[in-house]
């Protein structure tokens, strides 16, 4: 199923890129690709993106230690070494929450549900023994919250003893990685109608092909 979904997304990206390859917007994206050093398909993907879960963290709530971390293959190569330091990210999330509690006199039981910076958001879903944090680019649907909640419940149901008696060895929780990877969801904007210019070019190619075949057939009949 994962392979099928990946192929479907690849076909959608390729189709979207072809639809805009010869449009004015497509040329603007090509200039953006040259100026930023990104590939044309990558720029097209970013502009067609509705949302994408780029990273998922599983955090120990009491100590703030990182339990497990997964990252989308599409963004792994683009991140700097500092951004890939998952332990630093979890420490910053814990520090932000402590700052909010101390500075604004929030109850000790209260906790952050989300953090938003530009087009990046961090959604947090909490359980008694672990916190799930997802880095999201774009605007995610509310159904993603349900998925995160279900993931936290499954992890607690299957690894409750390990989480309660966590000793600092994250190898005991490697089995949760498939659940975290299932949260690396994404959705792209797919346009039903092609651009006029690309449709016209496709029509010209078809006409030339038909004319060539017809001319070759007529010449053979003359001989």
mmCIF file of N, CA and C in Angstrom, residues 64-179:
data_model
loop_
_atom_site.group_PDB
_atom_site.id
_atom_site.type_symbol
_atom_site.label_atom_id
_atom_site.label_comp_id
_atom_site.label_asym_id
_atom_site.label_seq_id
_atom_site.Cartn_x
_atom_site.Cartn_y
_atom_site.Cartn_z
ATOM 1 N N UNK A 64 11.428 15.489 29.087
ATOM 2 C CA UNK A 64 11.612 16.162 27.814
ATOM 3 C C UNK A 64 12.579 15.454 26.888
ATOM 4 N N UNK A 65 12.972 14.221 27.228
ATOM 5 C CA UNK A 65 13.909 13.470 26.402
ATOM 6 C C UNK A 65 13.224 12.949 25.141
ATOM 7 N N UNK A 66 14.005 12.852 24.080
ATOM 8 C CA UNK A 66 13.496 12.335 22.814
ATOM 9 C C UNK A 66 13.448 10.816 22.875
ATOM 10 N N UNK A 67 12.274 10.257 22.593
ATOM 11 C CA UNK A 67 12.116 8.805 22.592
ATOM 12 C C UNK A 67 12.352 8.226 21.201
ATOM 13 N N UNK A 68 11.704 8.808 20.182
ATOM 14 C CA UNK A 68 11.900 8.389 18.799
ATOM 15 C C UNK A 68 11.622 9.576 17.898
ATOM 16 N N UNK A 69 12.149 9.496 16.675
ATOM 17 C CA UNK A 69 12.028 10.603 15.730
ATOM 18 C C UNK A 69 12.065 10.057 14.315
ATOM 19 N N UNK A 70 11.129 10.505 13.470
ATOM 20 C CA UNK A 70 11.131 10.150 12.051
ATOM 21 C C UNK A 70 11.003 11.431 11.246
ATOM 22 N N UNK A 71 11.531 11.404 10.031
ATOM 23 C CA UNK A 71 11.536 12.585 9.171
ATOM 24 C C UNK A 71 11.173 12.165 7.759
ATOM 25 N N UNK A 72 10.430 13.017 7.060
ATOM 26 C CA UNK A 72 10.014 12.709 5.698
ATOM 27 C C UNK A 72 11.223 12.669 4.770
ATOM 28 N N UNK A 73 11.355 11.643 3.929
ATOM 29 C CA UNK A 73 12.492 11.584 2.989
ATOM 30 C C UNK A 73 12.536 12.769 2.041
ATOM 31 N N UNK A 74 11.381 13.394 1.766
ATOM 32 C CA UNK A 74 11.334 14.510 0.831
ATOM 33 C C UNK A 74 12.035 15.752 1.362
ATOM 34 N N UNK A 75 12.146 15.864 2.670
ATOM 35 C CA UNK A 75 12.732 17.075 3.255
ATOM 36 C C UNK A 75 14.043 16.799 3.982
ATOM 37 N N UNK A 76 14.415 15.550 4.122
ATOM 38 C CA UNK A 76 15.615 15.216 4.893
ATOM 39 C C UNK A 76 16.868 15.832 4.292
ATOM 40 N N UNK A 77 16.967 15.791 2.945
ATOM 41 C CA UNK A 77 18.160 16.322 2.292
ATOM 42 C C UNK A 77 18.217 17.843 2.337
ATOM 43 N N UNK A 78 17.067 18.494 2.518
ATOM 44 C CA UNK A 78 17.028 19.955 2.492
ATOM 45 C C UNK A 78 17.372 20.569 3.849
ATOM 46 N N UNK A 79 17.266 19.788 4.921
ATOM 47 C CA UNK A 79 17.482 20.332 6.256
ATOM 48 C C UNK A 79 18.963 20.417 6.574
ATOM 49 N N UNK A 80 19.312 21.422 7.337
ATOM 50 C CA UNK A 80 20.682 21.554 7.808
ATOM 51 C C UNK A 80 20.931 20.580 8.947
ATOM 52 N N UNK A 81 22.190 20.440 9.326
ATOM 53 C CA UNK A 81 22.527 19.522 10.412
ATOM 54 C C UNK A 81 21.885 19.961 11.724
ATOM 55 N N UNK A 82 21.770 21.284 11.931
ATOM 56 C CA UNK A 82 21.135 21.780 13.156
ATOM 57 C C UNK A 82 19.664 21.416 13.189
ATOM 58 N N UNK A 83 19.004 21.515 12.024
ATOM 59 C CA UNK A 83 17.580 21.201 11.966
ATOM 60 C C UNK A 83 17.322 19.713 12.153
ATOM 61 N N UNK A 84 18.319 18.875 11.810
ATOM 62 C CA UNK A 84 18.172 17.437 11.971
ATOM 63 C C UNK A 84 18.429 16.988 13.403
ATOM 64 N N UNK A 85 18.932 17.881 14.247
ATOM 65 C CA UNK A 85 19.210 17.534 15.635
ATOM 66 C C UNK A 85 17.890 17.461 16.391
ATOM 67 N N UNK A 86 17.315 16.267 16.458
ATOM 68 C CA UNK A 86 15.994 16.107 17.064
ATOM 69 C C UNK A 86 16.020 16.414 18.553
ATOM 70 N N UNK A 87 17.110 16.098 19.225
ATOM 71 C CA UNK A 87 17.195 16.356 20.665
ATOM 72 C C UNK A 87 17.121 17.847 20.955
ATOM 73 N N UNK A 88 17.740 18.649 20.103
ATOM 74 C CA UNK A 88 17.690 20.093 20.292
ATOM 75 C C UNK A 88 16.274 20.614 20.083
ATOM 76 N N UNK A 89 15.560 20.050 19.106
ATOM 77 C CA UNK A 89 14.193 20.482 18.841
ATOM 78 C C UNK A 89 13.294 20.181 20.034
ATOM 79 N N UNK A 90 13.393 18.971 20.597
ATOM 80 C CA UNK A 90 12.550 18.613 21.735
ATOM 81 C C UNK A 90 12.882 19.472 22.952
ATOM 82 N N UNK A 91 14.155 19.812 23.132
ATOM 83 C CA UNK A 91 14.534 20.686 24.247
ATOM 84 C C UNK A 91 13.915 22.069 24.080
ATOM 85 N N UNK A 92 13.883 22.569 22.828
ATOM 86 C CA UNK A 92 13.289 23.875 22.578
ATOM 87 C C UNK A 92 11.784 23.857 22.825
ATOM 88 N N UNK A 93 11.113 22.776 22.433
ATOM 89 C CA UNK A 93 9.680 22.666 22.675
ATOM 90 C C UNK A 93 9.384 22.667 24.174
ATOM 91 N N UNK A 94 10.198 21.937 24.944
ATOM 92 C CA UNK A 94 10.019 21.911 26.391
ATOM 93 C C UNK A 94 10.277 23.274 26.997
ATOM 94 N N UNK A 95 11.298 23.976 26.488
ATOM 95 C CA UNK A 95 11.621 25.307 27.012
ATOM 96 C C UNK A 95 10.510 26.308 26.708
ATOM 97 N N UNK A 96 9.914 26.212 25.512
ATOM 98 C CA UNK A 96 8.824 27.116 25.152
ATOM 99 C C UNK A 96 7.622 26.906 26.075
ATOM 100 N N UNK A 97 7.308 25.657 26.339
ATOM 101 C CA UNK A 97 6.175 25.373 27.222
ATOM 102 C C UNK A 97 6.438 25.873 28.637
ATOM 103 N N UNK A 98 7.641 25.669 29.145
ATOM 104 C CA UNK A 98 7.987 26.158 30.486
ATOM 105 C C UNK A 98 7.936 27.684 30.532
ATOM 106 N N UNK A 99 8.366 28.328 29.454
ATOM 107 C CA UNK A 99 8.337 29.796 29.397
ATOM 108 C C UNK A 99 6.903 30.311 29.477
ATOM 109 N N UNK A 100 6.002 29.661 28.719
ATOM 110 C CA UNK A 100 4.606 30.093 28.730
ATOM 111 C C UNK A 100 4.003 29.919 30.117
ATOM 112 N N UNK A 101 4.295 28.799 30.755
ATOM 113 C CA UNK A 101 3.751 28.556 32.094
ATOM 114 C C UNK A 101 4.265 29.575 33.112
ATOM 115 N N UNK A 102 5.563 29.852 33.050
ATOM 116 C CA UNK A 102 6.164 30.744 34.047
ATOM 117 C C UNK A 102 5.812 32.204 33.796
ATOM 118 N N UNK A 103 5.727 32.605 32.537
ATOM 119 C CA UNK A 103 5.549 34.014 32.208
ATOM 120 C C UNK A 103 4.104 34.467 32.270
ATOM 121 N N UNK A 104 3.165 33.579 32.003
ATOM 122 C CA UNK A 104 1.767 33.983 31.918
ATOM 123 C C UNK A 104 0.891 33.338 32.990
ATOM 124 N N UNK A 105 1.536 32.742 33.985
ATOM 125 C CA UNK A 105 0.829 32.180 35.131
ATOM 126 C C UNK A 105 -0.235 31.176 34.709
ATOM 127 N N UNK A 106 0.187 30.272 33.856
ATOM 128 C CA UNK A 106 -0.706 29.220 33.382
ATOM 129 C C UNK A 106 -0.671 28.071 34.374
ATOM 130 N N UNK A 107 -1.773 27.376 34.540
ATOM 131 C CA UNK A 107 -1.821 26.238 35.442
ATOM 132 C C UNK A 107 -0.798 25.186 35.029
ATOM 133 N N UNK A 108 -0.281 24.480 36.014
ATOM 134 C CA UNK A 108 0.766 23.497 35.747
ATOM 135 C C UNK A 108 0.276 22.358 34.857
ATOM 136 N N UNK A 109 -1.044 22.059 34.931
ATOM 137 C CA UNK A 109 -1.581 20.979 34.113
ATOM 138 C C UNK A 109 -1.834 21.416 32.672
ATOM 139 N N UNK A 110 -1.904 22.715 32.441
ATOM 140 C CA UNK A 110 -2.151 23.209 31.087
ATOM 141 C C UNK A 110 -0.929 22.970 30.201
ATOM 142 N N UNK A 111 -1.165 22.783 28.918
ATOM 143 C CA UNK A 111 -0.065 22.486 28.000
ATOM 144 C C UNK A 111 -0.375 23.059 26.628
ATOM 145 N N UNK A 112 0.668 23.309 25.868
ATOM 146 C CA UNK A 112 0.512 23.811 24.507
ATOM 147 C C UNK A 112 -0.053 22.725 23.601
ATOM 148 N N UNK A 113 -0.953 23.128 22.711
ATOM 149 C CA UNK A 113 -1.498 22.210 21.720
ATOM 150 C C UNK A 113 -0.871 22.427 20.348
ATOM 151 N N UNK A 114 -0.396 23.640 20.087
ATOM 152 C CA UNK A 114 0.184 23.933 18.783
ATOM 153 C C UNK A 114 1.075 25.161 18.870
ATOM 154 N N UNK A 115 2.038 25.226 17.946
ATOM 155 C CA UNK A 115 2.931 26.363 17.789
ATOM 156 C C UNK A 115 2.973 26.684 16.304
ATOM 157 N N UNK A 116 2.875 27.955 15.951
ATOM 158 C CA UNK A 116 2.829 28.349 14.545
ATOM 159 C C UNK A 116 3.882 29.411 14.261
ATOM 160 N N UNK A 117 4.699 29.149 13.229
ATOM 161 C CA UNK A 117 5.715 30.099 12.783
ATOM 162 C C UNK A 117 5.674 30.128 11.257
ATOM 163 N N UNK A 118 5.109 31.213 10.692
ATOM 164 C CA UNK A 118 4.996 31.293 9.238
ATOM 165 C C UNK A 118 4.062 30.211 8.720
ATOM 166 N N UNK A 119 4.519 29.467 7.709
ATOM 167 C CA UNK A 119 3.701 28.379 7.181
ATOM 168 C C UNK A 119 4.019 27.048 7.837
ATOM 169 N N UNK A 120 4.834 27.077 8.898
ATOM 170 C CA UNK A 120 5.143 25.869 9.660
ATOM 171 C C UNK A 120 4.348 25.852 10.952
ATOM 172 N N UNK A 121 3.811 24.691 11.283
ATOM 173 C CA UNK A 121 3.080 24.511 12.527
ATOM 174 C C UNK A 121 3.594 23.270 13.235
ATOM 175 N N UNK A 122 3.521 23.285 14.547
ATOM 176 C CA UNK A 122 3.842 22.113 15.353
ATOM 177 C C UNK A 122 2.594 21.741 16.134
ATOM 178 N N UNK A 123 2.051 20.573 15.831
ATOM 179 C CA UNK A 123 0.887 20.064 16.563
ATOM 180 C C UNK A 123 1.368 19.076 17.612
ATOM 181 N N UNK A 124 0.854 19.232 18.830
ATOM 182 C CA UNK A 124 1.226 18.341 19.920
ATOM 183 C C UNK A 124 -0.002 17.579 20.402
ATOM 184 N N UNK A 125 0.146 16.282 20.509
ATOM 185 C CA UNK A 125 -0.905 15.428 21.042
ATOM 186 C C UNK A 125 -0.318 14.674 22.235
ATOM 187 N N UNK A 126 -0.969 14.801 23.386
ATOM 188 C CA UNK A 126 -0.382 14.340 24.638
ATOM 189 C C UNK A 126 -1.069 13.086 25.162
ATOM 190 N N UNK A 127 -0.240 12.238 25.734
ATOM 191 C CA UNK A 127 -0.716 11.093 26.491
ATOM 192 C C UNK A 127 -0.076 11.125 27.865
ATOM 193 N N UNK A 128 -0.486 10.251 28.757
ATOM 194 C CA UNK A 128 0.063 10.271 30.120
ATOM 195 C C UNK A 128 1.549 9.973 30.202
ATOM 196 N N UNK A 129 2.077 9.184 29.247
ATOM 197 C CA UNK A 129 3.472 8.776 29.323
ATOM 198 C C UNK A 129 4.310 9.214 28.124
ATOM 199 N N UNK A 130 3.703 9.867 27.125
ATOM 200 C CA UNK A 130 4.445 10.289 25.944
ATOM 201 C C UNK A 130 3.688 11.403 25.225
ATOM 202 N N UNK A 131 4.446 12.257 24.545
ATOM 203 C CA UNK A 131 3.886 13.371 23.786
ATOM 204 C C UNK A 131 4.298 13.217 22.326
ATOM 205 N N UNK A 132 3.324 13.359 21.437
ATOM 206 C CA UNK A 132 3.593 13.286 20.005
ATOM 207 C C UNK A 132 3.608 14.698 19.443
ATOM 208 N N UNK A 133 4.696 15.077 18.760
ATOM 209 C CA UNK A 133 4.833 16.404 18.165
ATOM 210 C C UNK A 133 5.093 16.247 16.670
ATOM 211 N N UNK A 134 4.277 16.924 15.846
ATOM 212 C CA UNK A 134 4.395 16.833 14.393
ATOM 213 C C UNK A 134 4.674 18.212 13.809
ATOM 214 N N UNK A 135 5.688 18.295 12.963
ATOM 215 C CA UNK A 135 6.014 19.531 12.249
ATOM 216 C C UNK A 135 5.295 19.488 10.908
ATOM 217 N N UNK A 136 4.408 20.473 10.678
ATOM 218 C CA UNK A 136 3.535 20.464 9.515
ATOM 219 C C UNK A 136 3.776 21.721 8.697
ATOM 220 N N UNK A 137 3.912 21.549 7.395
ATOM 221 C CA UNK A 137 3.985 22.683 6.472
ATOM 222 C C UNK A 137 2.663 22.794 5.730
ATOM 223 N N UNK A 138 2.084 23.993 5.724
ATOM 224 C CA UNK A 138 0.805 24.190 5.064
ATOM 225 C C UNK A 138 -0.351 24.106 6.049
ATOM 226 N N UNK A 139 -1.531 23.852 5.505
ATOM 227 C CA UNK A 139 -2.754 23.800 6.304
ATOM 228 C C UNK A 139 -3.280 22.376 6.316
ATOM 229 N N UNK A 140 -3.157 21.732 7.466
ATOM 230 C CA UNK A 140 -3.570 20.336 7.596
ATOM 231 C C UNK A 140 -5.046 20.257 7.976
ATOM 232 N N UNK A 141 -5.736 19.195 7.561
ATOM 233 C CA UNK A 141 -7.147 19.033 7.924
ATOM 234 C C UNK A 141 -7.295 18.562 9.368
ATOM 235 N N UNK A 142 -8.487 18.703 9.888
ATOM 236 C CA UNK A 142 -8.735 18.281 11.270
ATOM 237 C C UNK A 142 -8.627 16.762 11.419
ATOM 238 N N UNK A 143 -8.774 16.028 10.306
ATOM 239 C CA UNK A 143 -8.651 14.573 10.384
ATOM 240 C C UNK A 143 -7.259 14.152 10.832
ATOM 241 N N UNK A 144 -6.268 14.995 10.591
ATOM 242 C CA UNK A 144 -4.913 14.658 11.018
ATOM 243 C C UNK A 144 -4.823 14.604 12.542
ATOM 244 N N UNK A 145 -5.581 15.457 13.219
ATOM 245 C CA UNK A 145 -5.633 15.418 14.682
ATOM 246 C C UNK A 145 -6.121 14.063 15.171
ATOM 247 N N UNK A 146 -7.127 13.537 14.497
ATOM 248 C CA UNK A 146 -7.648 12.224 14.872
ATOM 249 C C UNK A 146 -6.587 11.143 14.708
ATOM 250 N N UNK A 147 -5.817 11.236 13.618
ATOM 251 C CA UNK A 147 -4.748 10.267 13.391
ATOM 252 C C UNK A 147 -3.691 10.349 14.485
ATOM 253 N N UNK A 148 -3.311 11.559 14.869
ATOM 254 C CA UNK A 148 -2.310 11.729 15.928
ATOM 255 C C UNK A 148 -2.826 11.179 17.250
ATOM 256 N N UNK A 149 -4.094 11.443 17.539
ATOM 257 C CA UNK A 149 -4.686 10.951 18.782
ATOM 258 C C UNK A 149 -4.713 9.427 18.799
ATOM 259 N N UNK A 150 -5.090 8.821 17.690
ATOM 260 C CA UNK A 150 -5.117 7.367 17.603
ATOM 261 C C UNK A 150 -3.715 6.779 17.743
ATOM 262 N N UNK A 151 -2.726 7.475 17.164
ATOM 263 C CA UNK A 151 -1.348 7.000 17.256
ATOM 264 C C UNK A 151 -0.860 7.010 18.701
ATOM 265 N N UNK A 152 -1.165 8.073 19.430
ATOM 266 C CA UNK A 152 -0.781 8.142 20.844
ATOM 267 C C UNK A 152 -1.449 7.023 21.630
ATOM 268 N N UNK A 153 -2.715 6.750 21.342
ATOM 269 C CA UNK A 153 -3.425 5.696 22.054
ATOM 270 C C UNK A 153 -2.818 4.323 21.764
ATOM 271 N N UNK A 154 -2.473 4.072 20.496
ATOM 272 C CA UNK A 154 -1.884 2.773 20.128
ATOM 273 C C UNK A 154 -0.531 2.589 20.803
ATOM 274 N N UNK A 155 0.290 3.637 20.797
ATOM 275 C CA UNK A 155 1.615 3.541 21.421
ATOM 276 C C UNK A 155 1.485 3.263 22.911
ATOM 277 N N UNK A 156 0.556 3.930 23.580
ATOM 278 C CA UNK A 156 0.369 3.690 25.008
ATOM 279 C C UNK A 156 -0.172 2.290 25.278
ATOM 280 N N UNK A 157 -1.038 1.819 24.407
ATOM 281 C CA UNK A 157 -1.612 0.491 24.622
ATOM 282 C C UNK A 157 -0.557 -0.603 24.442
ATOM 283 N N UNK A 158 0.337 -0.438 23.475
ATOM 284 C CA UNK A 158 1.309 -1.488 23.170
ATOM 285 C C UNK A 158 2.617 -1.355 23.945
ATOM 286 N N UNK A 159 2.924 -0.131 24.437
ATOM 287 C CA UNK A 159 4.220 0.082 25.087
ATOM 288 C C UNK A 159 4.070 0.777 26.442
ATOM 289 N N UNK A 160 2.951 0.557 27.106
ATOM 290 C CA UNK A 160 2.717 1.260 28.356
ATOM 291 C C UNK A 160 3.746 0.895 29.419
ATOM 292 N N UNK A 161 4.131 -0.361 29.519
ATOM 293 C CA UNK A 161 5.110 -0.773 30.535
ATOM 294 C C UNK A 161 6.478 -0.157 30.261
ATOM 295 N N UNK A 162 6.875 -0.127 29.006
ATOM 296 C CA UNK A 162 8.174 0.458 28.651
ATOM 297 C C UNK A 162 8.177 1.953 28.949
ATOM 298 N N UNK A 163 7.074 2.631 28.652
ATOM 299 C CA UNK A 163 6.994 4.067 28.883
ATOM 300 C C UNK A 163 6.986 4.396 30.375
ATOM 301 N N UNK A 164 6.285 3.599 31.162
ATOM 302 C CA UNK A 164 6.232 3.848 32.599
ATOM 303 C C UNK A 164 7.588 3.645 33.259
ATOM 304 N N UNK A 165 8.322 2.662 32.788
ATOM 305 C CA UNK A 165 9.617 2.326 33.381
ATOM 306 C C UNK A 165 10.777 2.752 32.479
ATOM 307 N N UNK A 166 10.595 3.850 31.765
ATOM 308 C CA UNK A 166 11.624 4.299 30.831
ATOM 309 C C UNK A 166 12.918 4.614 31.570
ATOM 310 N N UNK A 167 13.993 3.976 31.097
ATOM 311 C CA UNK A 167 15.291 4.102 31.762
ATOM 312 C C UNK A 167 16.274 4.955 30.984
ATOM 313 N N UNK A 168 15.841 5.465 29.831
ATOM 314 C CA UNK A 168 16.744 6.270 29.006
ATOM 315 C C UNK A 168 17.226 5.556 27.771
ATOM 316 N N UNK A 169 16.928 4.259 27.640
ATOM 317 C CA UNK A 169 17.348 3.481 26.479
ATOM 318 C C UNK A 169 16.250 3.536 25.420
ATOM 319 N N UNK A 170 16.470 4.318 24.383
ATOM 320 C CA UNK A 170 15.452 4.492 23.339
ATOM 321 C C UNK A 170 15.309 3.271 22.432
ATOM 322 N N UNK A 171 16.260 2.342 22.496
ATOM 323 C CA UNK A 171 16.159 1.139 21.667
ATOM 324 C C UNK A 171 14.945 0.303 22.043
ATOM 325 N N UNK A 172 14.479 0.443 23.277
ATOM 326 C CA UNK A 172 13.300 -0.316 23.700
ATOM 327 C C UNK A 172 12.035 0.156 23.004
ATOM 328 N N UNK A 173 12.108 1.314 22.362
ATOM 329 C CA UNK A 173 10.921 1.894 21.717
ATOM 330 C C UNK A 173 11.059 1.979 20.198
ATOM 331 N N UNK A 174 11.982 1.208 19.625
ATOM 332 C CA UNK A 174 12.134 1.232 18.173
ATOM 333 C C UNK A 174 10.881 0.712 17.466
ATOM 334 N N UNK A 175 10.111 -0.097 18.157
ATOM 335 C CA UNK A 175 8.908 -0.655 17.551
ATOM 336 C C UNK A 175 7.823 0.360 17.263
ATOM 337 N N UNK A 176 7.948 1.567 17.816
ATOM 338 C CA UNK A 176 6.918 2.591 17.576
ATOM 339 C C UNK A 176 7.159 3.354 16.283
ATOM 340 N N UNK A 177 8.297 3.160 15.650
ATOM 341 C CA UNK A 177 8.632 3.932 14.462
ATOM 342 C C UNK A 177 7.618 3.759 13.324
ATOM 343 N N UNK A 178 7.097 2.554 13.056
ATOM 344 C CA UNK A 178 6.070 2.450 12.000
ATOM 345 C C UNK A 178 4.838 3.289 12.289
ATOM 346 N N UNK A 179 4.467 3.425 13.561
ATOM 347 C CA UNK A 179 3.311 4.254 13.907
ATOM 348 C C UNK A 179 3.616 5.730 13.632
#
